[in-house]
Coordinates of N, CA, C and O in Angstrom, one line a residue:
M440 N -0.2 20.2 9.2 CA 0.2 19.6 7.6 C -1.3 20.0 6.9 O -1.1 19.4 5.3
E441 N -2.2 20.5 6.9 CA -3.1 21.5 5.5 C -2.4 21.6 4.5 O -1.2 22.5 5.0
G442 N -2.3 21.5 3.2 CA -1.9 22.0 2.3 C -0.8 20.6 1.7 O -0.3 20.8 0.6
K443 N 0.0 19.9 2.4 CA 1.3 19.4 2.1 C 0.1 17.8 1.3 O -0.8 17.3 1.6
M444 N 1.2 17.5 0.5 CA 0.7 16.1 -0.3 C 0.6 15.0 1.0 O 2.3 15.0 1.2
Q445 N 0.1 13.8 0.8 CA 0.3 13.2 2.0 C 0.7 11.5 1.0 O 0.1 11.5 -0.3
V446 N 1.9 11.0 1.5 CA 2.5 10.5 1.2 C 2.7 9.2 2.2 O 3.1 9.6 3.4
M447 N 2.3 7.7 1.5 CA 2.5 6.8 3.1 C 3.3 5.8 2.2 O 4.3 6.0 1.3
I448 N 4.0 5.1 3.3 CA 5.4 4.6 3.4 C 5.1 3.2 4.2 O 4.8 3.2 5.3
G449 N 5.2 2.1 3.3 CA 4.6 0.7 4.3 C 5.6 -0.2 4.2 O 6.6 -0.4 2.9
S450 N 6.2 -0.3 5.4 CA 7.3 -1.0 5.2 C 7.3 -2.1 7.1 O 7.2 -1.0 7.5
P451 N 7.9 -3.2 7.2 CA 7.9 -3.6 8.3 C 9.1 -3.1 9.7 O 9.6 -2.8 10.4
D452 N 9.9 -2.4 8.2 CA 11.5 -2.3 9.0 C 11.4 -0.6 8.9 O 11.3 0.1 8.2
L453 N 12.0 -0.7 10.6 CA 12.4 1.3 10.5 C 13.3 1.8 9.9 O 13.0 2.7 9.2
A454 N 14.3 1.3 9.4 CA 15.5 1.5 8.6 C 14.7 2.2 7.2 O 15.4 3.1 6.7
V455 N 14.3 1.2 6.9 CA 13.2 2.1 5.6 C 12.4 3.1 5.5 O 12.8 4.0 5.1
W456 N 11.7 3.5 7.2 CA 11.2 4.9 7.0 C 12.1 5.4 7.4 O 12.1 6.8 6.9
E457 N 12.8 5.7 7.9 CA 13.9 6.5 8.7 C 14.8 7.2 6.9 O 15.0 8.1 6.8
R458 N 14.8 5.7 5.9 CA 15.6 5.9 4.8 C 14.8 7.2 4.0 O 15.4 8.4 3.3
F459 N 13.5 6.8 4.0 CA 12.3 7.6 2.8 C 12.0 9.2 3.6 O 12.4 10.2 3.1
T460 N 12.4 9.4 5.4 CA 12.2 10.7 5.6 C 13.5 11.2 5.3 O 13.3 12.6 5.7
D461 N 14.5 10.6 6.0 CA 15.7 11.7 5.5 C 15.8 12.0 3.9 O 15.9 13.2 3.7
I462 N 15.6 10.9 2.7 CA 15.4 11.8 1.6 C 14.1 12.6 0.9 O 14.4 13.6 0.5
L463 N 13.1 12.0 1.5 CA 11.4 12.9 1.2 C 11.2 13.8 2.5 O 10.1 14.6 1.8
G464 N 11.8 13.7 3.7 CA 11.1 14.8 4.4 C 11.4 16.5 4.4 O 10.5 16.8 4.8
S465 N 12.2 16.7 3.8 CA 12.4 18.5 3.8 C 12.0 19.1 2.2 O 11.8 19.9 1.9
R466 N 11.0 17.8 1.3 CA 10.6 17.9 0.1 C 9.1 18.6 0.3 O 8.5 18.6 -0.5
G467 N 8.4 19.1 1.6 CA 7.1 19.8 1.7 C 6.3 18.2 1.8 O 4.8 18.5 0.9
L468 N 6.6 17.1 1.7 CA 5.2 16.0 1.8 C 5.1 16.0 3.6 O 5.9 15.9 4.1
A469 N 3.7 15.2 3.4 CA 3.5 14.9 4.8 C 3.7 13.2 4.7 O 2.7 12.4 3.8
L470 N 3.9 13.0 5.5 CA 4.7 11.4 5.3 C 4.5 10.6 6.3 O 3.9 10.6 7.2
T471 N 3.8 9.5 5.8 CA 3.4 8.4 7.0 C 3.4 6.9 7.0 O 3.5 7.1 5.5
R472 N 4.2 6.4 8.0 CA 4.4 4.9 7.9 C 2.9 4.3 8.2 O 2.6 4.4 9.2
F473 N 3.0 3.2 7.4 CA 2.3 2.2 8.0 C 3.1 0.7 7.8 O 4.3 0.8 6.8
Q474 N 2.3 -0.2 8.1 CA 3.1 -1.4 8.5 C 2.3 -2.8 7.8 O 2.7 -4.4 7.6
S475 N 1.2 -2.3 8.0 CA 0.3 -3.9 7.4 C -0.7 -3.3 6.3 O -0.9 -1.8 6.2
I476 N -1.5 -3.9 5.9 CA -2.6 -3.3 5.0 C -3.8 -3.4 5.3 O -3.6 -2.0 4.9
N477 N -3.9 -3.8 6.4 CA -4.7 -3.0 7.3 C -5.1 -1.9 7.7 O -5.9 -0.9 7.9
Q478 N -3.5 -1.4 8.4 CA -3.4 0.1 8.7 C -3.3 1.0 7.2 O -4.0 2.3 7.3
A479 N -3.2 0.6 6.0 CA -3.3 2.0 5.0 C -4.3 1.8 4.5 O -5.0 2.9 4.2
C480 N -5.6 0.6 4.3 CA -6.5 0.8 4.0 C -7.2 1.9 5.1 O -8.6 2.8 4.8
K481 N -7.3 1.8 6.7 CA -7.9 2.8 7.5 C -7.8 4.2 6.7 O -8.4 4.8 6.6
A482 N -6.3 4.5 6.6 CA -5.6 5.5 6.1 C -6.7 6.1 4.8 O -7.2 7.0 4.8
L483 N -6.8 5.0 3.7 CA -6.9 5.2 2.5 C -8.3 5.5 2.1 O -8.7 6.3 1.8
T484 N -9.5 5.0 3.5 CA -10.6 5.6 3.3 C -11.0 6.8 4.1 O -12.0 7.0 3.6
R485 N -10.5 7.6 4.6 CA -10.5 8.8 5.5 C -9.2 10.1 4.8 O -9.6 10.8 5.5
E486 N -8.3 9.9 4.1 CA -7.4 10.7 4.1 C -6.9 10.6 2.1 O -7.4 9.9 1.5
D487 N -6.9 12.0 1.4 CA -6.7 11.8 0.3 C -5.3 11.6 -0.1 O -4.7 12.6 0.7
I488 N -4.8 10.9 -0.4 CA -3.6 9.8 -0.1 C -2.7 10.3 -1.8 O -3.7 9.6 -2.8
L489 N -1.4 11.0 -1.8 CA -1.2 11.4 -3.8 C -0.3 9.7 -4.1 O -0.5 9.3 -5.1
L490 N 0.1 9.3 -3.2 CA 1.3 7.9 -3.3 C 1.9 7.4 -1.7 O 1.5 7.7 -0.8
I491 N 1.8 5.9 -2.4 CA 2.1 5.1 -1.3 C 3.3 4.4 -1.8 O 3.3 3.8 -3.1
F492 N 4.7 4.4 -1.2 CA 5.5 3.5 -1.6 C 5.4 2.2 -0.2 O 5.3 2.2 0.8
C493 N 5.7 1.0 -1.3 CA 5.2 0.4 -0.4 C 6.4 -1.1 -0.7 O 6.4 -1.4 -2.1
E494 N 6.6 -1.9 0.2 CA 7.7 -2.8 0.0 C 7.2 -3.9 -0.5 O 5.8 -4.2 -0.2
N495 N 7.5 -4.9 -1.3 CA 7.3 -6.3 -1.9 C 6.2 -7.1 -0.5 O 5.1 -7.3 -1.1
R496 N 6.5 -7.3 0.8 CA 5.9 -7.5 1.8 C 5.9 -6.6 2.8 O 6.8 -5.9 3.1
L497 N 4.7 -7.0 3.4 CA 4.1 -6.3 4.6 C 3.8 -7.4 5.6 O 3.8 -8.4 5.4
I498 N 3.3 -6.9 7.1 CA 3.0 -7.9 8.1 C 2.4 -8.8 7.3 O 2.2 -10.1 8.1
D499 N 0.9 -8.4 7.0 CA -0.1 -9.2 7.0 C -0.2 -9.3 5.0 O -1.4 -9.5 4.7
G500 N 0.4 -9.1 4.5 CA 0.2 -9.6 2.9 C 1.5 -8.7 1.9 O 2.4 -8.3 2.7
T501 N 1.0 -9.2 1.0 CA 2.2 -8.5 0.0 C 1.6 -7.0 -1.0 O 0.5 -6.8 -0.5
Y502 N 2.4 -6.9 -1.3 CA 1.6 -5.3 -2.6 C 0.6 -6.2 -3.2 O 0.0 -4.7 -3.7
E503 N 0.6 -6.9 -4.1 CA -0.9 -7.6 -4.4 C -1.7 -7.6 -3.7 O -2.7 -7.0 -4.1
D504 N -2.0 -7.4 -2.5 CA -3.1 -7.8 -1.9 C -3.1 -5.9 -1.5 O -4.3 -5.6 -1.1
L505 N -2.2 -5.3 -1.3 CA -2.5 -3.9 -1.2 C -3.1 -3.2 -2.6 O -3.8 -2.5 -2.4
L506 N -3.0 -3.6 -3.4 CA -3.1 -3.2 -4.8 C -4.8 -3.4 -4.8 O -5.6 -2.7 -5.3
A507 N -4.9 -4.6 -4.4 CA -6.5 -4.6 -4.0 C -7.1 -4.6 -3.3 O -8.9 -3.8 -3.9
A508 N -6.3 -4.1 -2.3 CA -7.5 -3.6 -1.2 C -8.0 -2.1 -1.5 O -8.6 -1.3 -1.1
A509 N -6.6 -1.3 -2.1 CA -6.9 -0.4 -2.5 C -7.6 0.3 -4.2 O -8.5 1.1 -3.3
R510 N -7.9 -1.1 -4.2 CA -9.3 -1.0 -5.2 C -10.4 -0.8 -5.1 O -11.3 -0.6 -5.2
N511 N -10.5 -1.9 -3.6 CA -11.8 -2.4 -3.1 C -12.0 -1.0 -2.1 O -13.3 -0.6 -2.3
V512 N -11.3 -0.1 -1.9 CA -12.0 1.2 -1.4 C -12.0 2.6 -2.2 O -11.8 3.2 -1.7
R513 N -11.6 2.1 -3.3 CA -11.8 3.0 -4.6 C -11.0 4.1 -4.1 O -11.0 5.2 -5.0
S514 N -9.7 4.3 -4.1 CA -8.3 4.7 -3.7 C -8.0 6.0 -5.2 O -7.7 3.9 -6.0
Q515 N -7.7 6.8 -5.2 CA -6.6 7.0 -6.3 C -5.3 7.3 -6.1 O -4.8 7.7 -7.0
A516 N -5.2 6.6 -5.1 CA -3.8 6.7 -4.7 C -2.4 5.9 -5.6 O -3.0 4.5 -6.2
R517 N -1.9 6.5 -6.0 CA -0.3 5.7 -6.9 C -0.1 4.9 -6.0 O 0.8 5.4 -5.1
I518 N 0.5 3.4 -6.0 CA 1.1 2.6 -5.1 C 2.5 2.4 -6.0 O 2.5 1.8 -7.3
V519 N 3.6 2.3 -5.6 CA 5.1 2.3 -5.9 C 5.5 1.3 -5.2 O 5.6 1.2 -4.0
V520 N 6.0 0.4 -5.6 CA 6.1 -1.5 -4.9 C 8.0 -1.1 -4.9 O 8.4 -0.6 -5.9
T521 N 8.6 -1.2 -3.5 CA 9.7 -1.1 -3.3 C 10.5 -1.9 -3.2 O 10.3 -3.0 -2.4
G522 N 11.8 -1.9 -3.3 CA 12.8 -3.0 -2.6 C 12.6 -4.2 -3.2 O 13.1 -5.2 -2.1
V523 N 12.9 -4.6 -4.4 CA 12.3 -5.3 -5.1 C 13.5 -5.8 -5.9 O 14.0 -5.2 -6.0
D524 N 14.3 -7.0 -4.9 CA 15.4 -7.6 -5.4 C 15.7 -7.6 -6.7 O 14.9 -7.9 -7.7
S525 N 16.9 -7.8 -7.3 CA 17.9 -7.3 -8.9 C 16.8 -9.0 -9.6 O 16.2 -8.6 -10.5
D526 N 16.5 -10.0 -8.7 CA 16.7 -11.0 -9.5 C 15.1 -11.0 -9.2 O 14.5 -12.0 -10.4
Q527 N 14.7 -10.7 -8.6 CA 12.6 -10.3 -8.5 C 12.5 -9.8 -9.7 O 11.3 -9.0 -10.5
F528 N 13.3 -8.3 -10.2 CA 12.7 -7.4 -10.6 C 13.8 -7.8 -12.4 O 14.5 -6.8 -13.2
D529 N 12.3 -8.3 -12.8 CA 12.7 -8.7 -14.2 C 11.8 -8.1 -14.9 O 10.5 -7.7 -14.2
S530 N 11.7 -8.5 -16.3 CA 10.4 -7.4 -17.0 C 8.9 -8.1 -16.9 O 8.0 -7.6 -16.9
L531 N 9.2 -9.8 -16.5 CA 8.0 -10.4 -16.0 C 7.3 -9.7 -14.6 O 5.9 -9.9 -14.8
G532 N 7.9 -9.7 -13.7 CA 7.6 -9.0 -12.6 C 7.3 -7.8 -12.3 O 6.2 -7.0 -12.0
Y533 N 7.9 -7.0 -13.2 CA 7.2 -5.3 -13.4 C 6.1 -5.4 -13.5 O 5.5 -4.7 -14.0
C534 N 6.3 -5.8 -15.2 CA 4.6 -5.8 -15.8 C 4.0 -6.4 -14.3 O 2.5 -5.7 -15.1
K535 N 3.8 -7.8 -14.6 CA 2.6 -8.0 -13.4 C 2.5 -7.1 -12.4 O 1.4 -7.3 -12.3
A536 N 3.3 -6.2 -11.8 CA 2.8 -5.4 -10.9 C 2.0 -4.2 -11.5 O 1.5 -3.4 -11.1
R537 N 2.5 -3.6 -12.8 CA 2.0 -2.9 -13.3 C 0.6 -3.2 -14.1 O -0.6 -2.6 -13.9
E538 N 0.4 -4.7 -14.2 CA -1.0 -5.2 -14.8 C -1.5 -5.1 -14.0 O -2.9 -4.8 -13.6
L539 N -1.0 -5.4 -12.6 CA -2.0 -5.2 -11.1 C -2.6 -4.0 -10.6 O -3.0 -4.1 -9.6
G540 N -1.7 -2.9 -11.5 CA -2.3 -1.6 -10.6 C -1.2 -0.7 -9.9 O -1.5 0.4 -9.8
A541 N -0.1 -0.9 -10.3 CA 1.4 -0.2 -9.9 C 1.5 0.7 -10.7 O 1.4 0.5 -12.3
F542 N 1.4 1.9 -9.8 CA 2.3 3.2 -10.9 C 3.7 2.9 -11.1 O 4.0 3.3 -12.1
D543 N 4.5 2.6 -10.4 CA 5.9 1.8 -10.8 C 6.2 0.7 -9.7 O 5.4 0.3 -8.7
V544 N 8.0 0.4 -10.3 CA 8.2 -0.5 -9.1 C 10.0 0.0 -9.3 O 10.6 0.0 -10.1
L545 N 10.6 0.0 -8.2 CA 11.5 0.4 -7.9 C 12.6 -0.8 -7.2 O 12.1 -1.6 -6.5
R546 N 14.1 -0.6 -7.5 CA 14.9 -2.4 -7.1 C 15.0 -1.9 -5.8 O 15.0 -0.4 -5.1
K547 N 15.5 -3.2 -4.6 CA 15.9 -2.9 -3.8 C 17.1 -1.4 -3.5 O 17.3 -0.8 -2.9
S548 N 18.2 -1.2 -4.4 CA 19.0 -0.5 -4.9 C 18.8 0.9 -5.3 O 19.3 1.6 -5.9
Y549 N 16.9 1.4 -5.0 CA 16.8 2.7 -5.4 C 17.3 3.9 -4.6 O 17.7 3.8 -3.6
G550 N 17.9 5.0 -5.3 CA 18.0 6.4 -4.7 C 17.0 7.3 -4.7 O 16.1 7.3 -4.8
I551 N 18.2 8.8 -4.1 CA 17.6 9.9 -4.2 C 16.5 10.3 -5.3 O 15.4 10.6 -5.6
R552 N 17.5 10.3 -6.5 CA 17.1 10.7 -7.9 C 15.6 9.5 -8.0 O 14.7 10.2 -8.7
D553 N 15.4 8.5 -7.6 CA 14.6 7.7 -7.9 C 13.7 7.9 -7.3 O 12.0 7.9 -8.5
L554 N 13.4 8.3 -6.2 CA 12.3 8.6 -5.5 C 11.9 10.0 -5.7 O 10.7 10.0 -5.9
E555 N 12.9 10.5 -5.7 CA 12.2 12.1 -6.5 C 11.5 12.4 -8.0 O 10.1 12.7 -8.0
W556 N 12.0 11.1 -8.0 CA 11.0 10.9 -9.9 C 9.5 10.3 -9.5 O 9.2 11.1 -10.5
V557 N 9.6 9.3 -8.8 CA 8.3 9.0 -8.9 C 7.7 10.3 -8.5 O 6.2 10.3 -8.7
V558 N 7.8 10.4 -7.4 CA 6.9 11.8 -6.6 C 6.5 13.2 -8.0 O 5.4 13.4 -8.0
I559 N 7.6 13.5 -8.5 CA 7.2 14.3 -9.3 C 6.3 13.5 -10.7 O 5.2 14.4 -11.2
C560 N 6.3 12.5 -11.1 CA 5.8 11.3 -11.6 C 4.1 11.8 -11.2 O 3.4 11.9 -11.7
A561 N 4.0 11.2 -9.9 CA 2.7 11.3 -9.4 C 2.0 12.4 -8.7 O 0.8 12.6 -9.2
I562 N 2.9 13.7 -9.0 CA 2.0 15.1 -8.5 C 2.0 15.5 -10.4 O 0.8 15.9 -10.8
R563 N 2.7 15.4 -11.0 CA 2.0 15.6 -12.8 C 1.1 14.2 -13.1 O -0.1 15.2 -13.7
D564 N 0.9 13.5 -12.6 CA -0.1 12.7 -12.7 C -1.9 13.0 -12.3 O -2.9 13.5 -12.9
E565 N -2.1 13.7 -11.0 CA -2.6 14.3 -10.1 C -3.0 15.2 -11.0 O -4.0 15.7 -11.4
E566 N -2.0 16.1 -11.1 CA -2.5 17.7 -12.3 C -3.9 17.4 -13.3 O -4.2 17.8 -13.4
G567 N -2.7 16.2 -14.0 CA -3.5 15.7 -15.2 C -5.1 15.2 -15.0 O -6.0 15.6 -15.6
V568 N -5.6 14.4 -14.0 CA -6.6 13.9 -13.3 C -7.2 15.6 -13.1 O -8.7 15.2 -13.4
R569 N -7.0 16.5 -11.9 CA -7.8 17.4 -12.1 C -7.9 18.0 -13.4 O -9.6 18.6 -13.5
T570 N -6.9 18.3 -14.1 CA -7.5 19.3 -15.8 C -8.2 18.6 -16.3 O -9.6 19.1 -17.0
T571 N -8.0 16.9 -16.6 CA -9.3 16.6 -17.1 C -11.0 16.2 -16.5 O -11.8 16.6 -16.8
A572 N -10.9 16.0 -14.9 CA -12.3 16.2 -14.4 C -12.6 18.0 -14.3 O -14.2 17.7 -13.9
A573 N -12.1 18.8 -14.4 CA -12.2 20.2 -14.7 C -13.5 20.4 -15.6 O -13.6 20.3 -16.6

């Protein structure tokens, strides 16, 4: 898996994992599933993660808890909140997630192009960080 970009998918629902692997599995990404914030933090402390897709709720907390935990371990991973119901996806909910540090927020009805676009934006952001650091 060396050379592949690391992408984590957080969901207690196996169907969500399967959806992500169906869509992103053939894109040259190393996909890892997690179900809890605890699992994610263990991975974040030992791996260079490009992107995390995280459902609104995990087994042991919410995306808000994951954003706080990622800050605590000084992770540079871009966290995208997924599976937000349409009634929760209002400007206030979106702005709140962004203010807390989310890279993006996707409605429950996200599709292939939505996921691909977020990956492209994360890669561009990572390239910008590397260029600035050099």
